[in-house]
Coordinates of C-alpha atoms and ligand atoms in Angstrom, one line a residue:
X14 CA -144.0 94.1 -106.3
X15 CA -140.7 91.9 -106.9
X16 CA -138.0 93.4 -109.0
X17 CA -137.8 92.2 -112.2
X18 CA -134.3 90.6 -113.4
X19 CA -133.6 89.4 -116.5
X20 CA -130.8 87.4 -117.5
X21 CA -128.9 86.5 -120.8
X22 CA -127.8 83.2 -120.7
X23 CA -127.8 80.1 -119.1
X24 CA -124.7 78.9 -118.3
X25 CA -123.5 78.3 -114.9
X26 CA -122.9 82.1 -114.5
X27 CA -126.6 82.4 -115.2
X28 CA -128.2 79.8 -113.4
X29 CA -125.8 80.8 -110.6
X30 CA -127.1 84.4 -110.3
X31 CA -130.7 83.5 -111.0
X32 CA -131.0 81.3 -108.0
X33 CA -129.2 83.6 -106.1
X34 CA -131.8 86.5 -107.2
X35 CA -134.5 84.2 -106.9
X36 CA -133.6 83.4 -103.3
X37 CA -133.4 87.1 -102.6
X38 CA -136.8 87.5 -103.6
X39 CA -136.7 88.9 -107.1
X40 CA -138.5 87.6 -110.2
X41 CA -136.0 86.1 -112.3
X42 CA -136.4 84.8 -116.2
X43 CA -133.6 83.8 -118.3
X44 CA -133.3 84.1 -122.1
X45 CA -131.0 81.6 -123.7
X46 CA -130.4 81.3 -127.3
X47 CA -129.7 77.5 -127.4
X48 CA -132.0 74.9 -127.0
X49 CA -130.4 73.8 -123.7
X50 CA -128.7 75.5 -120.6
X51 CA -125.1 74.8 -119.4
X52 CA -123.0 77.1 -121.9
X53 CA -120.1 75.2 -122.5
X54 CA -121.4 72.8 -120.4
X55 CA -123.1 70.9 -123.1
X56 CA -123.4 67.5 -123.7
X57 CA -124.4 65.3 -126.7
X58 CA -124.8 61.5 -127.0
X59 CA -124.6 59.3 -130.9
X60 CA -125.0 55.9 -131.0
X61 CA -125.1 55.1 -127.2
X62 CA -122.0 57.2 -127.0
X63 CA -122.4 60.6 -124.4
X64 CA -119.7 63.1 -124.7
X65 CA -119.1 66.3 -122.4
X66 CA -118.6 69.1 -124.9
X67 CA -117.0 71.5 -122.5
X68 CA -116.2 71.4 -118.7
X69 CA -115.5 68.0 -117.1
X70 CA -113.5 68.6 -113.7
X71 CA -115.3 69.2 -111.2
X72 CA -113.2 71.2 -108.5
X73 CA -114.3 73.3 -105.2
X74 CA -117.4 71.8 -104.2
X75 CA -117.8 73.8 -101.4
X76 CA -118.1 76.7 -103.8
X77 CA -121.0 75.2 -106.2
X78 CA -122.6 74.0 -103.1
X79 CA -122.6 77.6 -101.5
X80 CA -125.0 78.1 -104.5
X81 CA -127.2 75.8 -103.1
X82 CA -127.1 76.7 -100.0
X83 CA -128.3 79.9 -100.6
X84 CA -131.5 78.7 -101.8
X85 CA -131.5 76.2 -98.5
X86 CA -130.3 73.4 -100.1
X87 CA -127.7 71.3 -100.3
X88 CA -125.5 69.4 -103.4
X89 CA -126.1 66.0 -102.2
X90 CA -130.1 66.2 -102.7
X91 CA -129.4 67.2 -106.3
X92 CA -126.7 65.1 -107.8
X93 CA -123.9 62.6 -106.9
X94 CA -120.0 63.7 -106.3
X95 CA -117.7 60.8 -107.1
X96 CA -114.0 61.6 -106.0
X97 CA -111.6 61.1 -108.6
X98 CA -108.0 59.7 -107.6
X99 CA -105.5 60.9 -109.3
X100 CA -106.6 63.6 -110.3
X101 CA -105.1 62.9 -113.8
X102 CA -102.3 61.0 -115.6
X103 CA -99.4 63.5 -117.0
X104 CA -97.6 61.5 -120.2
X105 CA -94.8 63.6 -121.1
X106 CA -92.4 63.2 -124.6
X107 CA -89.9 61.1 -123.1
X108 CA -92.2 58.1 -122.0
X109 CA -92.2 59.0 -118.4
X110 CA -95.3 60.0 -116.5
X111 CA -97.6 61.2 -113.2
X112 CA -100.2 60.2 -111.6
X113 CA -101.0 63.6 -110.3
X114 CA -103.1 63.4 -107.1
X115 CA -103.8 65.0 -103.7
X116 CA -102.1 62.8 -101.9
X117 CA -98.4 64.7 -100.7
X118 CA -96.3 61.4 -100.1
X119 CA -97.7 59.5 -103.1
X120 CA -96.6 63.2 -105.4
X121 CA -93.5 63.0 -103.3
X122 CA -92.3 59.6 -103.9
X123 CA -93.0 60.2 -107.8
X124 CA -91.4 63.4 -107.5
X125 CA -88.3 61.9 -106.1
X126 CA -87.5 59.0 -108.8
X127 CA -86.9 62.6 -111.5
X128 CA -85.7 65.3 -108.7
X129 CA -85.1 64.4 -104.8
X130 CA -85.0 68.0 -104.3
X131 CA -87.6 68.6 -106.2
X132 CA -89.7 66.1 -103.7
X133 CA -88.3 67.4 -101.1
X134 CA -89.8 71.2 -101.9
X135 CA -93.3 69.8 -102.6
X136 CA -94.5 70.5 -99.1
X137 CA -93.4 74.3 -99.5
X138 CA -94.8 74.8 -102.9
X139 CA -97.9 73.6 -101.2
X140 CA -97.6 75.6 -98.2
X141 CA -97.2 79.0 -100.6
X142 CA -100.4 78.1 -102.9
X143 CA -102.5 77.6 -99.5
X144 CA -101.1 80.8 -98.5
X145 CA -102.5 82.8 -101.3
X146 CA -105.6 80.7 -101.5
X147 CA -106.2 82.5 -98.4
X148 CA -105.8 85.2 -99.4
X149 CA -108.1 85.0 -102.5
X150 CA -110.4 82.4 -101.6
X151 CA -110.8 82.2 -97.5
X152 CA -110.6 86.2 -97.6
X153 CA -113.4 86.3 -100.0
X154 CA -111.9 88.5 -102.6
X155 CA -112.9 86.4 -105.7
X156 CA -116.7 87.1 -104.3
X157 CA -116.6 90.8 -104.4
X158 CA -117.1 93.1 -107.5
X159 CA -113.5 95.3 -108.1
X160 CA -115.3 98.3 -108.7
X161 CA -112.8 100.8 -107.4
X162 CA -109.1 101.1 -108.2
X163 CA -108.7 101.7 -104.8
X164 CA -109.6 98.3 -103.6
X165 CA -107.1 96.8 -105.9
X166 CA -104.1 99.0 -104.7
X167 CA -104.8 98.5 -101.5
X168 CA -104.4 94.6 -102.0
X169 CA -101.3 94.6 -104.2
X170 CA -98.5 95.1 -101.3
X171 CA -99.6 92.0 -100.0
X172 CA -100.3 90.4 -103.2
X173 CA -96.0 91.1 -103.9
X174 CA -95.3 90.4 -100.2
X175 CA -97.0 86.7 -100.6
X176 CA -95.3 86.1 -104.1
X177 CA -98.6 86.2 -106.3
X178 CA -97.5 88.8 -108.4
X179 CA -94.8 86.4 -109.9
X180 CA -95.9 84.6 -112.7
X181 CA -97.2 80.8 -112.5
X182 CA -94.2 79.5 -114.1
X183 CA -92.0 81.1 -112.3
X184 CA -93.3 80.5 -109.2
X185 CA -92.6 76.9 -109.9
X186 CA -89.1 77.4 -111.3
X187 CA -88.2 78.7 -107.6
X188 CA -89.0 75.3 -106.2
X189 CA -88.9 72.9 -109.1
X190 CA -85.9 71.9 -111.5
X191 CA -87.2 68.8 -113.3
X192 CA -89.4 69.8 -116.1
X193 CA -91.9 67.5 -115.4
X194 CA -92.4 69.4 -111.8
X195 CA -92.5 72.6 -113.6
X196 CA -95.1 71.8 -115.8
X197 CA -97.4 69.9 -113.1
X198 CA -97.1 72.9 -110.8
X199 CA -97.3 75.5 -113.6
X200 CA -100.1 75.1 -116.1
X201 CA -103.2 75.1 -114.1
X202 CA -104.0 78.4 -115.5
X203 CA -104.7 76.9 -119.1
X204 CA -107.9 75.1 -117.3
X205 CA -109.0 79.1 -117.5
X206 CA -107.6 80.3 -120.5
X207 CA -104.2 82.2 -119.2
X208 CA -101.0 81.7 -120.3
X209 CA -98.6 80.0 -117.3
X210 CA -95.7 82.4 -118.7
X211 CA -97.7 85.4 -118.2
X212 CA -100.3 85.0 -115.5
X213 CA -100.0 86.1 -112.0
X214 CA -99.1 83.6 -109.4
X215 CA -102.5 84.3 -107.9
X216 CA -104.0 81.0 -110.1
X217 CA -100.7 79.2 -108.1
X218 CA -103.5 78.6 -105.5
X219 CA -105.1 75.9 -108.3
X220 CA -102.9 73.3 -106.8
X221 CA -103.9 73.8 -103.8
X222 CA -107.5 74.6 -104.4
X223 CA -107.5 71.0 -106.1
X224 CA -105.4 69.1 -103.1
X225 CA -107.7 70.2 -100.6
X226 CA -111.3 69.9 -102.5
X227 CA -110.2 67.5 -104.8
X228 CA -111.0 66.4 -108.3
X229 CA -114.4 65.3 -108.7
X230 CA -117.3 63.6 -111.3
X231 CA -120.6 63.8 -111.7
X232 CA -122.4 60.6 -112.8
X233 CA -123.5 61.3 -116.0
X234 CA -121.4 64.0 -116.7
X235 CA -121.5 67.5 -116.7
X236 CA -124.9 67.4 -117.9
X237 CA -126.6 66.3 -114.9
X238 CA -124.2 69.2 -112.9
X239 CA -126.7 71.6 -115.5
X240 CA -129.5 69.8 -114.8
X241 CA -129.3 70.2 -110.7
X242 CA -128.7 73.9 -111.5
X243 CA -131.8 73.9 -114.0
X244 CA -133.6 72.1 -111.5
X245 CA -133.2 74.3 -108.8
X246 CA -133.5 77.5 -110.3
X247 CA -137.0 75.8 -111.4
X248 CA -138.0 75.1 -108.2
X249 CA -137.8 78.4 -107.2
X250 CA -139.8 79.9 -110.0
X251 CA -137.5 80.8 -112.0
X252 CA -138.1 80.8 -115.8
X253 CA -136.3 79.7 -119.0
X254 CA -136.9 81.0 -122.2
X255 CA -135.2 78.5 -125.1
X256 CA -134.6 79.3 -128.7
X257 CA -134.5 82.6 -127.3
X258 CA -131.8 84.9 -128.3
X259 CA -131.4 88.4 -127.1
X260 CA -130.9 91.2 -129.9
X261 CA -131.0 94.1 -128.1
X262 CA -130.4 95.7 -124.6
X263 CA -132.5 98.9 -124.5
X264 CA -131.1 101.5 -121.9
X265 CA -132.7 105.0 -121.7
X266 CA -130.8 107.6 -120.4
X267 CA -128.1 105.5 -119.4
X268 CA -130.4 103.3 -117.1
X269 CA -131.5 99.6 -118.1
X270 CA -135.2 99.8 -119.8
X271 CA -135.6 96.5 -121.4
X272 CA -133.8 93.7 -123.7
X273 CA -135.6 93.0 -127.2
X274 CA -136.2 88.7 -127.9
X275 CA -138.0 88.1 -131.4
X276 CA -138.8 91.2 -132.0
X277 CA -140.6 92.0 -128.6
X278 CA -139.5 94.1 -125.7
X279 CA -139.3 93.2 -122.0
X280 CA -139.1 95.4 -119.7
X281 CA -136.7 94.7 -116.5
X282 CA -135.4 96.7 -113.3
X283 CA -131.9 94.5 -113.8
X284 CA -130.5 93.1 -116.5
X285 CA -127.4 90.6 -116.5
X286 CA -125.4 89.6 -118.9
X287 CA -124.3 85.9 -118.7
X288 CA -123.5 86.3 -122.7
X289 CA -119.6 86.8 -124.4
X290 CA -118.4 90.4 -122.9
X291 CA -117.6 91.5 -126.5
X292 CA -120.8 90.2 -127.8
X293 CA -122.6 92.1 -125.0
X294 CA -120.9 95.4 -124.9
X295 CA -120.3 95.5 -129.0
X296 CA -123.5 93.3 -130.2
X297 CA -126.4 94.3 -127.7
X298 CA -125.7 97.6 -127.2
X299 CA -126.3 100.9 -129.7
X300 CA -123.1 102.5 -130.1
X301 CA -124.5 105.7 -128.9
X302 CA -124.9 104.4 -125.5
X303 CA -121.8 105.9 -123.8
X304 CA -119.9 102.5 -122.3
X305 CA -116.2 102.3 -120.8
X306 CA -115.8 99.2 -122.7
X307 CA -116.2 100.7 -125.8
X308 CA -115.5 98.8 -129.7
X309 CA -111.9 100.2 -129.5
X310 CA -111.6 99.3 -126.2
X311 CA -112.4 95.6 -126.6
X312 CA -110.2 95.5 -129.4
X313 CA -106.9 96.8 -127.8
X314 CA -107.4 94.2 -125.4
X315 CA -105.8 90.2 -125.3
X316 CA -108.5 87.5 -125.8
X317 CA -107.7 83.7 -124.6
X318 CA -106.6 81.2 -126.9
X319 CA -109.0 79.0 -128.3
X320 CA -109.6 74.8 -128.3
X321 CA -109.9 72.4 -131.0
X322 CA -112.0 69.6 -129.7
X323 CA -112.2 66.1 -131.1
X324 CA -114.7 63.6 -129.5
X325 CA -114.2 59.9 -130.2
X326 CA -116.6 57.0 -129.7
X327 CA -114.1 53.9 -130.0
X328 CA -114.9 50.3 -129.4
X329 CA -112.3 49.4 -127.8
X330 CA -110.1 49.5 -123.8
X331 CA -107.2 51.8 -123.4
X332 CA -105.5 51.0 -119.8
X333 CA -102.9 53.2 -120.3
X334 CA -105.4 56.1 -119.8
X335 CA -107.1 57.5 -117.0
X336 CA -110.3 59.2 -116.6
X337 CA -108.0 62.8 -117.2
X338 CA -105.2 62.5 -119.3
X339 CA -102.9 65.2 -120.2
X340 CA -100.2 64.1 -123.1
X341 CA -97.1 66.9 -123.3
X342 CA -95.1 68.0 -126.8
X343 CA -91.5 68.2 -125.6
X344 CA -92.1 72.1 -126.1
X345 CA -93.7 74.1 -122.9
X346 CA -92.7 77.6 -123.7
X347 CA -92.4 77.5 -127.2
X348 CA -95.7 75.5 -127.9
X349 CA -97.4 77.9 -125.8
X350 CA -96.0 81.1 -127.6
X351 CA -97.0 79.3 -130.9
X352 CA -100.7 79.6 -129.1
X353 CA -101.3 82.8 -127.5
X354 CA -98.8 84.9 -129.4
X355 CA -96.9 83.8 -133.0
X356 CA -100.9 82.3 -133.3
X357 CA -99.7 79.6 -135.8
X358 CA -101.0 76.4 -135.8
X359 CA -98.0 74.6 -134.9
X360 CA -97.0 70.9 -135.9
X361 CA -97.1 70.1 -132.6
X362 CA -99.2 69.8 -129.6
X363 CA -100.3 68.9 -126.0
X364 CA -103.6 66.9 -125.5
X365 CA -106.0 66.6 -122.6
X366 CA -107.7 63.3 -123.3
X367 CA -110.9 62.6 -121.3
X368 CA -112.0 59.4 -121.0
X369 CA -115.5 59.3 -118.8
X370 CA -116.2 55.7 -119.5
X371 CA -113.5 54.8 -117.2
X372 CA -115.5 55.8 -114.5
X373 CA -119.1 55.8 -115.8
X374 CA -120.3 52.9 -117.8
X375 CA -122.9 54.8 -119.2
X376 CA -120.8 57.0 -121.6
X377 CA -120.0 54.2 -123.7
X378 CA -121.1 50.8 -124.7
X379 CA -120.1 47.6 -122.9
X380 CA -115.8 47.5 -124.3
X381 CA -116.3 50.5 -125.7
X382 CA -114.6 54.0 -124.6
X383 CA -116.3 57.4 -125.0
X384 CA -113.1 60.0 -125.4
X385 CA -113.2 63.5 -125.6
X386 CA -109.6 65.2 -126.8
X387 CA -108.9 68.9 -125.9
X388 CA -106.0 71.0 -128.2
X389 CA -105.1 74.2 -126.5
X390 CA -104.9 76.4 -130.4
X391 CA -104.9 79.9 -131.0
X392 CA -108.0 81.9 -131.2
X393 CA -109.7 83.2 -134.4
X394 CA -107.6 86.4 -134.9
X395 CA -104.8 83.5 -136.2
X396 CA -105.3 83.5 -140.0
X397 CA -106.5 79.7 -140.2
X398 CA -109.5 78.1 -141.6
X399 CA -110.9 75.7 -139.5
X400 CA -113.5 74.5 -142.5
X401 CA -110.1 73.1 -144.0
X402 CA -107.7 72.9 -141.8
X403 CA -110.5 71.0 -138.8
X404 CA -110.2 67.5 -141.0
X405 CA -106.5 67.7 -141.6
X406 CA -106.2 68.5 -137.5
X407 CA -107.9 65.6 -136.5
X408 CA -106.3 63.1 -138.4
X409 CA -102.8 64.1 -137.1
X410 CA -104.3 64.1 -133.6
X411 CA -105.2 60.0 -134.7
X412 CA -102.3 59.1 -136.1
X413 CA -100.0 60.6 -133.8
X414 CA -102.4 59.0 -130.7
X415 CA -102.4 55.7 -132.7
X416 CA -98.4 55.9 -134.2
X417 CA -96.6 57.5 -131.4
X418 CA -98.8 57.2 -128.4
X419 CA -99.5 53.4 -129.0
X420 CA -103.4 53.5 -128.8
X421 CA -103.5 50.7 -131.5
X422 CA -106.2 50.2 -133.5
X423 CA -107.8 53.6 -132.6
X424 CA -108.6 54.2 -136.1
X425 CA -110.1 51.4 -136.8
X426 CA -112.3 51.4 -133.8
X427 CA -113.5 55.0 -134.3
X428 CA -117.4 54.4 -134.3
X429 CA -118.9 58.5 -133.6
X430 CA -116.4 61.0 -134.9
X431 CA -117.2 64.7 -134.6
X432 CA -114.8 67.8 -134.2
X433 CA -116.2 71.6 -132.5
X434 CA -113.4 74.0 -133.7
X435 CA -113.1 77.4 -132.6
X436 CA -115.9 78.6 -135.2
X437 CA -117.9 76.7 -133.7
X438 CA -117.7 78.9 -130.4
X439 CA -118.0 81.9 -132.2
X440 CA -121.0 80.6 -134.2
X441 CA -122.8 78.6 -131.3
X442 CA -122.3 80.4 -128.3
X443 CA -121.3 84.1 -129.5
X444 CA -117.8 83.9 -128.2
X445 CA -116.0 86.5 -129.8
X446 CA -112.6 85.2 -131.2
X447 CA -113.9 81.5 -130.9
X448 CA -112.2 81.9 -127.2
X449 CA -114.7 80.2 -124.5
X450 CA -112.6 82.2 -122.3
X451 CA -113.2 85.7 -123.0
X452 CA -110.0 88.4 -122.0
X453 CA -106.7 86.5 -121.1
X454 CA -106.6 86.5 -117.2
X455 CA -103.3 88.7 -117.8
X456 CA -102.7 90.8 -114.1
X457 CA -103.8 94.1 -116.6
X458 CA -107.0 92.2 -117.4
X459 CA -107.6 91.2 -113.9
X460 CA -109.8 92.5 -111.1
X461 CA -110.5 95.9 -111.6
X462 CA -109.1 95.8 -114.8
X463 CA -111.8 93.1 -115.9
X464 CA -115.1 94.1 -117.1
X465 CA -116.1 95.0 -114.0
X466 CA -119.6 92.8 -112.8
X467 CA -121.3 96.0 -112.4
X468 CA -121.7 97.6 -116.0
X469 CA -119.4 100.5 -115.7
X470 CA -121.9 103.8 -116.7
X471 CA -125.0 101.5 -117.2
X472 CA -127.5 101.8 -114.3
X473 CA -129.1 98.7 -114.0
X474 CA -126.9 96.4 -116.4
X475 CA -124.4 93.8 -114.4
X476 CA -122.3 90.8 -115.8
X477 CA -121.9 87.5 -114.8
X478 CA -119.7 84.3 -116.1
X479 CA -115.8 84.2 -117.2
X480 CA -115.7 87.4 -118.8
X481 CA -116.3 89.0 -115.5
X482 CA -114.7 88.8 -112.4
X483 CA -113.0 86.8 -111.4
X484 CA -112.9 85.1 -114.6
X485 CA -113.4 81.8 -116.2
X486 CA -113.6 78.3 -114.8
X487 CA -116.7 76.7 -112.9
X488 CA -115.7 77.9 -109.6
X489 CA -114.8 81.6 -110.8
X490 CA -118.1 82.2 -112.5
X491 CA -119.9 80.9 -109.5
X492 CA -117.8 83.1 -107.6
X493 CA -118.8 86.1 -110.2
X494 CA -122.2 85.0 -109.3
X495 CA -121.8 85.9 -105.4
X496 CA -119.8 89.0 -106.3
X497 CA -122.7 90.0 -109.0
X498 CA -125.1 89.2 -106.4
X499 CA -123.8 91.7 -103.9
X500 CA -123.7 94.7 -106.8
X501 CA -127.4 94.2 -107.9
X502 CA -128.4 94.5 -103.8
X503 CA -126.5 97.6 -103.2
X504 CA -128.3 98.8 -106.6
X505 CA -131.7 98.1 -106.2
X506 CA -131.6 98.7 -102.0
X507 CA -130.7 102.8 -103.2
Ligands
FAD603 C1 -113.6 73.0 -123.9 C2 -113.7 73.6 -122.5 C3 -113.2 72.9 -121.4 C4 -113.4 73.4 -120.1 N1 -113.0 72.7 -119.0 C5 -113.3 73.1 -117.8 C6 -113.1 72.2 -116.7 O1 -112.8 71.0 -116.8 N2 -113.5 72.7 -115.4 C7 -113.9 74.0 -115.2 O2 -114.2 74.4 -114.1 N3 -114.0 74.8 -116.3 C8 -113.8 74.4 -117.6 N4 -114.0 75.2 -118.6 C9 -114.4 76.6 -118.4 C10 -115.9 76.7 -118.1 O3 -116.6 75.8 -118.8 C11 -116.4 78.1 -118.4 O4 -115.6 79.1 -117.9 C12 -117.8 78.3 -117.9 O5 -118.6 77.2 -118.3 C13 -118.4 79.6 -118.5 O6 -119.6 79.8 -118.0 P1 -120.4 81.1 -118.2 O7 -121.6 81.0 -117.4 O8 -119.5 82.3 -118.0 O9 -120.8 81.2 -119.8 P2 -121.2 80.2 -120.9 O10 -121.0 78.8 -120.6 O11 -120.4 80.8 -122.1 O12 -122.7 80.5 -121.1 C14 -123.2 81.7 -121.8 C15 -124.5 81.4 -122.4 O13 -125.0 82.6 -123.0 C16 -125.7 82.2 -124.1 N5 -125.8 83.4 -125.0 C17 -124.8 84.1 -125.6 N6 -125.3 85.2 -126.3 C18 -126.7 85.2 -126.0 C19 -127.7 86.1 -126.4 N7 -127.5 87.2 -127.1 N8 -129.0 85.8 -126.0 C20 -129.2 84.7 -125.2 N9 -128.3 83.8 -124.8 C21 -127.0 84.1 -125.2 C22 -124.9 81.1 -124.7 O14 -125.6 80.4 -125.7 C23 -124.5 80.4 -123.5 O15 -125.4 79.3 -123.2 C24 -113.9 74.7 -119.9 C25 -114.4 75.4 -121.0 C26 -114.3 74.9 -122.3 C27 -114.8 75.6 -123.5

């Protein structure tokens, strides 16, 4: 008889275990309460217009082709890669910019018009993020569930003795003086929901994570990344349930028995979680059921910030923008404390524009651009009301890309306007706090400090996806996958 796994969710954390369980042998169905898979990875299209709602670099492809590996298959039959270069333009508040890319001498001789020094330290920086890539990546440890304290003390003199335990910005300030170099080499970890001021060096290995595999598109967007997951996990006999949201986990004497959908139970040997942590431990589970991440728990602990999202369909060329854009307030620090900890809504901000019809004509009509605008904000526990405040947002966001950033005419082009505000995350997709990113990826919310990918107390029950470890981003929730993957065979092989 195969062993029965049921999983809750289908974003890439989902789809990444279920074909991994599926290759394994087991008898995998997913229950997803939207009407598509993907999880953030959503797209929609109005008016010949297609806009990415979530997710749009693609980094590591080594790591989402291990997926498909796994199953005996590779990337390439599924879907096509296009390399991106650069990476993505950096505009910053005094008119000057980067055209941030993998190549060392063309950084360098950027580099060197601000800072010589500056340039002339790239090559070490570099050398100290492939150093702790290998120690994270190459030495497998994003792939293994940090179920022991032990296995997370036993890492951390090396973790000081390589430097990861500073934090991101810092790491930067030791090489960098130009503020432009700071922020380049410093704010990765807001791809992932962290705050460069606060985490750990450790996501310093972004830069070179993104040097080495480079920056990459999927024609068609993110959607059709979903679909070759969907596909696959298909193939393999894998089922998915739509419409289908899970209202209950039922565990029996501390042991997985079943999860409830519309009103009917379904009984499982596993059960993962690909849903919101706090919706998961807090939502699905009866209070009586003793659980280490408890109500109180959850609620002592730091949640992400959140993102207001603003998608444009605009008929009309921008050449000043690239396919990735990010636009920078003169603040760093300050705007960034505004986010994660004053939680105002500041007058302020820093945009990451995406703009997919600069690669792919079909996003957008003929002269037409499809753009998608990112505003890191803080999360719901911020006293603002997105039903009000979303409208007022938005129009500063035009007027300041139209006044100050010299897209003219953008508002008078504007053909699809539609905004997704951080109640939208909490009311769509059950993440708790509107934050897509679940616990800050703080070093105390780290590791074994992270809802650990085997339920802590709960036979049977196992996480997947940015809540868990090693947290948020594509490439960590397929890493979560492989680590979840290794705690569900050690289970069911006892
Ligand atoms: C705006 C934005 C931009 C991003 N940009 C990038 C990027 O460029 N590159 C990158 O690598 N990462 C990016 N990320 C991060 C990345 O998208 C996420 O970390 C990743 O998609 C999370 O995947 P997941 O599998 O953990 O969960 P999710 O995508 O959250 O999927 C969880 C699924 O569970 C479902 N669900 C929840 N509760 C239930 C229930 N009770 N029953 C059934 N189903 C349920 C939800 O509907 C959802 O489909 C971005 C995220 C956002 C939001």
């Amino acid at each position: 008889m195969k062993k029965k796994a049921i999983i809750i969710g289908a974003g890439f954390g989902g789809l990444s275990i279920g074909i991994r369980l599926l290759s394994e042998g087991f008898d995998v169905s997913i229950y997803e309460k939207q009407r598509f898979a993907g999880g953030h990875g959503q797209q929609f299209s109005k008016d010949n217009y297609t806009f990415d709602m979530g997710p749009t670099l693609i980094t590591a492809p080594d790591i989402i082709n291990k997926i498909f590996n796994k199953a005996g298959k590779k990337i390439e039959d599924y879907l096509e890669l296009l390399p991106l270069d650069p990476f993505y333009r950096v505009f910053f508040h005094d008119n000057s910019s980067i055209d941030y890319s993998g190549d060392s001498e063309q950084m360098k001789t950027q580099m060197a018009k601000f800072d010589k020094n500056d340039a002339a330290n790239y090559d070490k920086f570099i050398e100290k993020s492939k150093v702790i890539y290998d120690s994270v990546i190459t030495d497998g440890l994003g792939a293994i569930s940090f179920d022991k304290i032990t296995t997370m003390l036993s890492l951390m003199p090396k973790a000081a003795k390589i430097g990861a335990l500073d934090t991101c910005y810092s790491n930067a300030k030791k090489y960098f003086d130009d503020f432009r170099h700071r922020f380049i080499f410093s704010f990765h970890p807001l791809f992932i929901g962290g705050n460069p001021f606060r985490v750990p060096a450790i996501y310093s290995m972004i830069s070179y994570l993104e040097k080495t595999g480079g920056i990459w598109y999927s024609k068609g967007g993110m959607k059709s990344l979903v679909n070759a997951f969907v596909q696959l996990f298909e193939e393999l006999g894998g089922k998915i349930y739509y419409n289908s949201e899970v209202q209950k986990i039922n565990i029996v004497k501390q042991k997985i028995d079943s999860v409830i959908v519309a009103d009917e139970k379904i009984k499982a040997d596993v059960v993962i979680s690909n849903a919101d942590i706090n919706h998961t431990y807090t939502k699905l589970i009866d209070d009586e059921v003793s659980r280490k991440w408890s109500q109180e728990k959850l609620d002592r602990s730091k949640y992400s910030m959140s993102a207001f999202l603003l998608y444009l369909g605009v008929k009309k060329k921008y050449d000043k923008l690239l396919h990735h854009n990010i636009i920078l307030s003169p603040r760093y620090r300050e705007l960034i404390d505004d986010i994660f900890d004053n939680k105002v809504l500041a007058d302020d901000f820093s945009l990451y524009v995406h703009v997919p019809s600069k690669t792919d004509s079909s996003m957008a009509p003929e002269g037409s651009e499809s753009i998608y605008i990112l505003s890191p904000c803080p999360n719901l526990s911020a006293n603002i009301d997105w039903s009000k405040m979303g409208r007022i947002y938005a129009n500063k966001i035009i007027n300041y890309l139209e006044a100050d950033f010299d897209l003219i005419g953008l508002r008078d082009n504007i053909e699809v306007e539609i905004m997704f505000t951080p109640e939208d995350f909490q009311k769509q997709r059950n993440s708790y706090l509107g934050t897509p990113w679940g616990l800050e990826p703080s070093l105390l919310q780290s590791a074994y400090f992270r809802p650990h990918n085997r339920a802590e107390r709960i036979k049977g029950l196992f996480l997947v996806g940015a809540g868990t470890h090693p947290g948020a981003g594509l490439p960590g929730v397929m890493l979560s996958a492989e680590a979840t993957e290794k705690s569900v065979l050690e289970y069911i092989s006892k």
